[in-house]
Short mmCIF file of C-alpha atoms and ligand atoms in Angstrom, two decimals:
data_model
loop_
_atom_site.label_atom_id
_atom_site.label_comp_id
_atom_site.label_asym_id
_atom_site.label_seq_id
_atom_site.Cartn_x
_atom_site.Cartn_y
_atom_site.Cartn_z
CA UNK A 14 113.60 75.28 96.01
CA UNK A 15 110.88 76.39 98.03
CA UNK A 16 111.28 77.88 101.68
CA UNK A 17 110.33 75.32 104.35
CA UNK A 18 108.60 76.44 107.42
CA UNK A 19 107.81 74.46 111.19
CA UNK A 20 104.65 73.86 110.30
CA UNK A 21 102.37 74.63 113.83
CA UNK A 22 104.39 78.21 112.97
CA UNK A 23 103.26 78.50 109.83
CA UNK A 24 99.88 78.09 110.80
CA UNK A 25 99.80 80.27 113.99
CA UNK A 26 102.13 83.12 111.31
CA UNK A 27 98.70 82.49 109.45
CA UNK A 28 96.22 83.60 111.44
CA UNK A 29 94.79 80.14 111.56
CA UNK A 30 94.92 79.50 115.49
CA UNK A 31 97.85 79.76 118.23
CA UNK A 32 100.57 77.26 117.73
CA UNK A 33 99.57 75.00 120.57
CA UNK A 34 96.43 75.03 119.04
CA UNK A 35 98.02 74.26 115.98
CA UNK A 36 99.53 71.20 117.64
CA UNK A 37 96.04 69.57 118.62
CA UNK A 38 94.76 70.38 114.52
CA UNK A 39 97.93 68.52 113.48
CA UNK A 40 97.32 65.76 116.10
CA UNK A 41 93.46 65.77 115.21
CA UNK A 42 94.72 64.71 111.53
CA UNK A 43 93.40 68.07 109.98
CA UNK A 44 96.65 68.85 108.39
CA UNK A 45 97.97 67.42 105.32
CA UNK A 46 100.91 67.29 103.31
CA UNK A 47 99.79 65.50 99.27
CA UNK A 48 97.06 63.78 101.21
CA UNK A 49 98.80 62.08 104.44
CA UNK A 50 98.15 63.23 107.21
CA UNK A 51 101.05 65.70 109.49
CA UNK A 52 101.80 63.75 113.02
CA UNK A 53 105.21 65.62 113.87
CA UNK A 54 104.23 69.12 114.33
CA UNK A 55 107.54 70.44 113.99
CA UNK A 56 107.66 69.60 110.57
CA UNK A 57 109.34 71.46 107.87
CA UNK A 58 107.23 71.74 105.06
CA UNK A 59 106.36 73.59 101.82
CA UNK A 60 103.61 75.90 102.23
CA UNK A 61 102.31 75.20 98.79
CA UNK A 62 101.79 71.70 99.23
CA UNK A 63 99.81 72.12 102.99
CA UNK A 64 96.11 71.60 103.28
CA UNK A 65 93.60 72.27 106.12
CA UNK A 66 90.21 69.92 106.27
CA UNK A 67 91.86 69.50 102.62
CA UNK A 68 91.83 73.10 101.48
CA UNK A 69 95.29 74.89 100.73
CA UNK A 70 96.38 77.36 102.75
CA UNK A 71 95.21 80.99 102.91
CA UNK A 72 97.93 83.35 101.26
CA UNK A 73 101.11 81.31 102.35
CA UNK A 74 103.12 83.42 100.38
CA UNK A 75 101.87 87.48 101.63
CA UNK A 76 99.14 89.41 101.35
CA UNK A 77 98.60 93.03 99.13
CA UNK A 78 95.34 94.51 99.21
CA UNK A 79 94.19 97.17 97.76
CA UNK A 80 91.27 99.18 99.87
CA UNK A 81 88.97 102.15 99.04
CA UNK A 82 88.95 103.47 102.92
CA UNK A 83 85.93 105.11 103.83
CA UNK A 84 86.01 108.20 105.41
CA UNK A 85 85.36 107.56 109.63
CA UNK A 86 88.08 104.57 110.01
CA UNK A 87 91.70 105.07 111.72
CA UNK A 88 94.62 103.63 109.54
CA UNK A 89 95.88 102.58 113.44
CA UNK A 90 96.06 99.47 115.14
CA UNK A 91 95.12 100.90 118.64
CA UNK A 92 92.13 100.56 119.45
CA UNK A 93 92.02 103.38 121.84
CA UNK A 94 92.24 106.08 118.29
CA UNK A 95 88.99 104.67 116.97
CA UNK A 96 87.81 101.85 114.70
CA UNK A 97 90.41 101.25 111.95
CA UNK A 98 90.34 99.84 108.60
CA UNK A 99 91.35 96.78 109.83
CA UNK A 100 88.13 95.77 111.23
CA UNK A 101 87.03 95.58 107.32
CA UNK A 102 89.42 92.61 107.16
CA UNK A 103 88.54 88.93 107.81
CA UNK A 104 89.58 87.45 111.69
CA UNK A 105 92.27 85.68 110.74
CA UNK A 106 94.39 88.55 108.28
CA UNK A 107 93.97 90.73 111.38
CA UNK A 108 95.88 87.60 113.48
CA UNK A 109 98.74 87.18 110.77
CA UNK A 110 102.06 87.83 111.93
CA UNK A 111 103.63 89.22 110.48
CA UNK A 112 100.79 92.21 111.17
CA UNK A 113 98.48 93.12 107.88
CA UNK A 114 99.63 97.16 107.80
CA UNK A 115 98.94 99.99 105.96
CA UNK A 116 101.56 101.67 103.18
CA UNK A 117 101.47 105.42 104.67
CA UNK A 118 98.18 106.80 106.18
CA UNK A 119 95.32 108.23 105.43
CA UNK A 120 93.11 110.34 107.86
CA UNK A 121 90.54 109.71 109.60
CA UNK A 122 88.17 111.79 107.62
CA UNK A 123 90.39 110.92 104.19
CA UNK A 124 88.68 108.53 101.48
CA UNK A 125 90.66 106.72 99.01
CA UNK A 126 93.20 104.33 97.73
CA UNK A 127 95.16 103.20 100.84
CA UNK A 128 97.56 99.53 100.08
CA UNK A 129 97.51 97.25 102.88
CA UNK A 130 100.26 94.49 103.29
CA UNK A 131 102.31 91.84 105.68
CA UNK A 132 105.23 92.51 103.29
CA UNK A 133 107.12 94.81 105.84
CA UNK A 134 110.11 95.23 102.69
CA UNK A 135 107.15 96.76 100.65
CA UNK A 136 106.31 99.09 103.40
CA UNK A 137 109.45 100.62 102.80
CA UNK A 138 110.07 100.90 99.46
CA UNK A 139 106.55 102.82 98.41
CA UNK A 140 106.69 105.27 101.25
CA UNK A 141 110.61 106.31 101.34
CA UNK A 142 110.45 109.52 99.39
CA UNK A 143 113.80 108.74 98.09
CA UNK A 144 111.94 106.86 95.64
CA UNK A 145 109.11 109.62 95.15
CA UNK A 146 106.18 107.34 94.64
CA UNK A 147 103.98 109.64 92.96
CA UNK A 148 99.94 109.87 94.95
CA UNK A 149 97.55 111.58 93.23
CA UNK A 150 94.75 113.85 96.32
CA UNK A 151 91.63 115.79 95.25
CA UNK A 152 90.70 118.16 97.68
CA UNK A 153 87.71 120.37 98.19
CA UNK A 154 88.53 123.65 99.73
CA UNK A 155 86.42 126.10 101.69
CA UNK A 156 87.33 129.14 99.66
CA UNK A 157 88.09 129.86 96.14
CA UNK A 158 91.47 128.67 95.16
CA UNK A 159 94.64 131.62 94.10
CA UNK A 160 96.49 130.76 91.28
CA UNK A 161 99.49 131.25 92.80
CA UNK A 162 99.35 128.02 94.81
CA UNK A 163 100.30 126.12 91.74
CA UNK A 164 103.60 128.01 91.64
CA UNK A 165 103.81 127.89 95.44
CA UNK A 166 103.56 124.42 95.49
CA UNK A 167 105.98 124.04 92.65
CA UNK A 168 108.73 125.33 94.49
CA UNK A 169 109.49 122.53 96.61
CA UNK A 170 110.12 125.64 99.14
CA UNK A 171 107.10 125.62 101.40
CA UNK A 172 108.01 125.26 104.67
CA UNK A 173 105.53 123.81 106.95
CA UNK A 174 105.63 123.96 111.00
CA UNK A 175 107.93 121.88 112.61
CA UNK A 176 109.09 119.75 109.34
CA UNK A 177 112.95 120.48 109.17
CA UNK A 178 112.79 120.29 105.41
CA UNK A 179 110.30 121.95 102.86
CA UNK A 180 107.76 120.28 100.72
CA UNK A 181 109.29 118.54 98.01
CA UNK A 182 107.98 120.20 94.77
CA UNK A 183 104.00 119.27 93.97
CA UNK A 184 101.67 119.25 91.52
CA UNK A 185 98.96 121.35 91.67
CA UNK A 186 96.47 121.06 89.03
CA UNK A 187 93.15 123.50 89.89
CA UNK A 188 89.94 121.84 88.81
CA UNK A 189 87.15 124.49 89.54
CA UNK A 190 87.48 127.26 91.92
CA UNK A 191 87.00 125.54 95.11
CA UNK A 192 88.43 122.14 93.73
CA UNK A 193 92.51 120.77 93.68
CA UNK A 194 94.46 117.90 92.35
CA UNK A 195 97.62 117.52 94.44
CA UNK A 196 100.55 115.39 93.43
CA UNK A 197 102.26 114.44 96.34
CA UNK A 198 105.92 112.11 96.10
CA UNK A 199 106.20 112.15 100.22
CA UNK A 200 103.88 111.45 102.99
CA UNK A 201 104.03 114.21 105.99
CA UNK A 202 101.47 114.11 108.75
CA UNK A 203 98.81 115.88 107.44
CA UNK A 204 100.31 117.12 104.46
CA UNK A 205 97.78 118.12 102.26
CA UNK A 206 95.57 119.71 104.73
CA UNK A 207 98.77 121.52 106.14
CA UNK A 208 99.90 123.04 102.52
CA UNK A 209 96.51 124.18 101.47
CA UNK A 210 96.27 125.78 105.28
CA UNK A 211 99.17 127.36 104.82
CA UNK A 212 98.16 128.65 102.37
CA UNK A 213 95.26 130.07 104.07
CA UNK A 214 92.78 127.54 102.44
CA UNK A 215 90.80 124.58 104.91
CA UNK A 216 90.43 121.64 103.37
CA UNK A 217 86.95 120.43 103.24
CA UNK A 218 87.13 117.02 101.52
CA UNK A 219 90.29 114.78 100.66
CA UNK A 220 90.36 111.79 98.77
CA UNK A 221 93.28 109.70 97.41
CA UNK A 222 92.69 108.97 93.91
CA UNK A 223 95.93 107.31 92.84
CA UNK A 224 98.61 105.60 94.72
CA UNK A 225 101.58 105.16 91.86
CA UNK A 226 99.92 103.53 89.02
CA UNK A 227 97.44 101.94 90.60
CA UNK A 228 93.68 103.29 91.07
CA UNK A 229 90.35 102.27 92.54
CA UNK A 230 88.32 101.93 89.98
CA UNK A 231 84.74 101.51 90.69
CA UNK A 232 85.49 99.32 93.97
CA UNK A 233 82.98 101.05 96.24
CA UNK A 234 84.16 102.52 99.67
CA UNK A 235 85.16 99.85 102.36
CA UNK A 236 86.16 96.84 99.58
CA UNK A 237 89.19 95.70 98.53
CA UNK A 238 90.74 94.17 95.45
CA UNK A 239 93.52 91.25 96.25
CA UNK A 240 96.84 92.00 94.25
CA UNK A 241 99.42 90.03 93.14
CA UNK A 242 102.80 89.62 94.83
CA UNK A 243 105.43 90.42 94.05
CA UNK A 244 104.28 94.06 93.43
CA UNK A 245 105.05 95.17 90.05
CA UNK A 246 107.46 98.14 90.84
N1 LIG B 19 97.47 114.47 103.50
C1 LIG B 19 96.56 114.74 104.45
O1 LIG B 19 96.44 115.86 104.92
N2 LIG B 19 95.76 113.75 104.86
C2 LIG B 19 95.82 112.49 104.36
O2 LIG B 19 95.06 111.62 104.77
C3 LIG B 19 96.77 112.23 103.36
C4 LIG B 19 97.58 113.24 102.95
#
């Protein structure tokens, strides 16, 4: 049985328009339900089954995207920290309520695989580290790498400022001297740049090259690939 929803709700929840605009589209005869028009706009009715100037509706059921963020956008929806990966979104995903967030953060000067979603449930599950989603960094550093760090790291003992517990044990694979792939299962602020610092190292470049089992592929930087819901855990 599917869920039934008001339907000037539905289409405000949508992005389409607000829901008293909603209410002149349904009174305009814009919105149908198997071809006859809606006049009651407090309808219940099956998303599935809704058109608009006789095309179905856009993502009734949730949307999961998966972006390559660019370096230079803000994974923030206040405007005041800069312009954010949402502006690479169509209008009306950025008007959806629920919002279109992202899972975890990236920097501002991070590149990489970053999921965005209105599925708030989601949200939870892939960035609680109590279920130690695994995301795979490479990071350029400004000085030749010790082989210690991959012990270090290891140790799920590194204590970084003001974090009451350490890092949970990471994956450090070295590439070339000056180049790291870190295996991360949590998200602190800043957490790569802040374990390779304490370690003495700056990070110069960081990218996010895998996010569970999921990659980027060759999607180029500021596209995104629409995926499937419900997300294959
Ligand atoms: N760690 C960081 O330092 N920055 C990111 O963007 C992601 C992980």
């Amino acid at each position: 049985m599917p869920a039934l929803r008001r339907i000037d709700q539905l289409l405000a929840n949508l992005g389409y328009c607000s829901r008293s605009e909603a209410r002149d589209w349904i009174r305009s005869g814009a919105v149908t339900i198997r071809g006859e028009a809606v006049d009651d706009f407090g309808a219940k009715v099956d998303p599935a089954e809704v058109r608009v100037d006789g095309e179905p509706l856009d993502h009734p059921d949730g949307l999961l995207l998966l972006l390559h963020k660019p370096v230079g956008l803000v994974c923030s929806h206040d405007g005041r920290e800069g312009p954010s990966v949402y502006t690479l979104l169509p209008e009306r995903w950025r008007r959806r309520n629920p919002v279109v967030t992202s899972v975890g953060r990236l920097d501002k000067e991070t590149s990489g695989l970053l999921l965005l979603t209105d599925q708030s449930e989601l949200v939870h599950r892939l960035t609680s580290p109590k279920h130690k989603v695994p995301k795979i960094y490479r990071a350029t550093l400004d000085r030749d790498l010790d082989p210690t760090l991959v012990a270090l790291f290891a140790a799920g003992s590194l204590q970084l400022e003001d974090e009451k517990q350490p890092c949970a044990p990471a994956e450090l694979r070295i590439v070339s001297p000056r180049e790291a792939e870190l295996t991360l299962t949590e998200g602190k602020y800043h957490q790569v740049r802040r374990m390779f610092a304490a370690a003495g190292n700056t990070v110069l470049t960081l990218h996010r090259a895998r996010f569970g089992t999921l990659e980027l592929g060759d999607l180029p930087p500021g596209q995104w690939r629409e995926m499937s819901l419900p997300f294959p855990f």
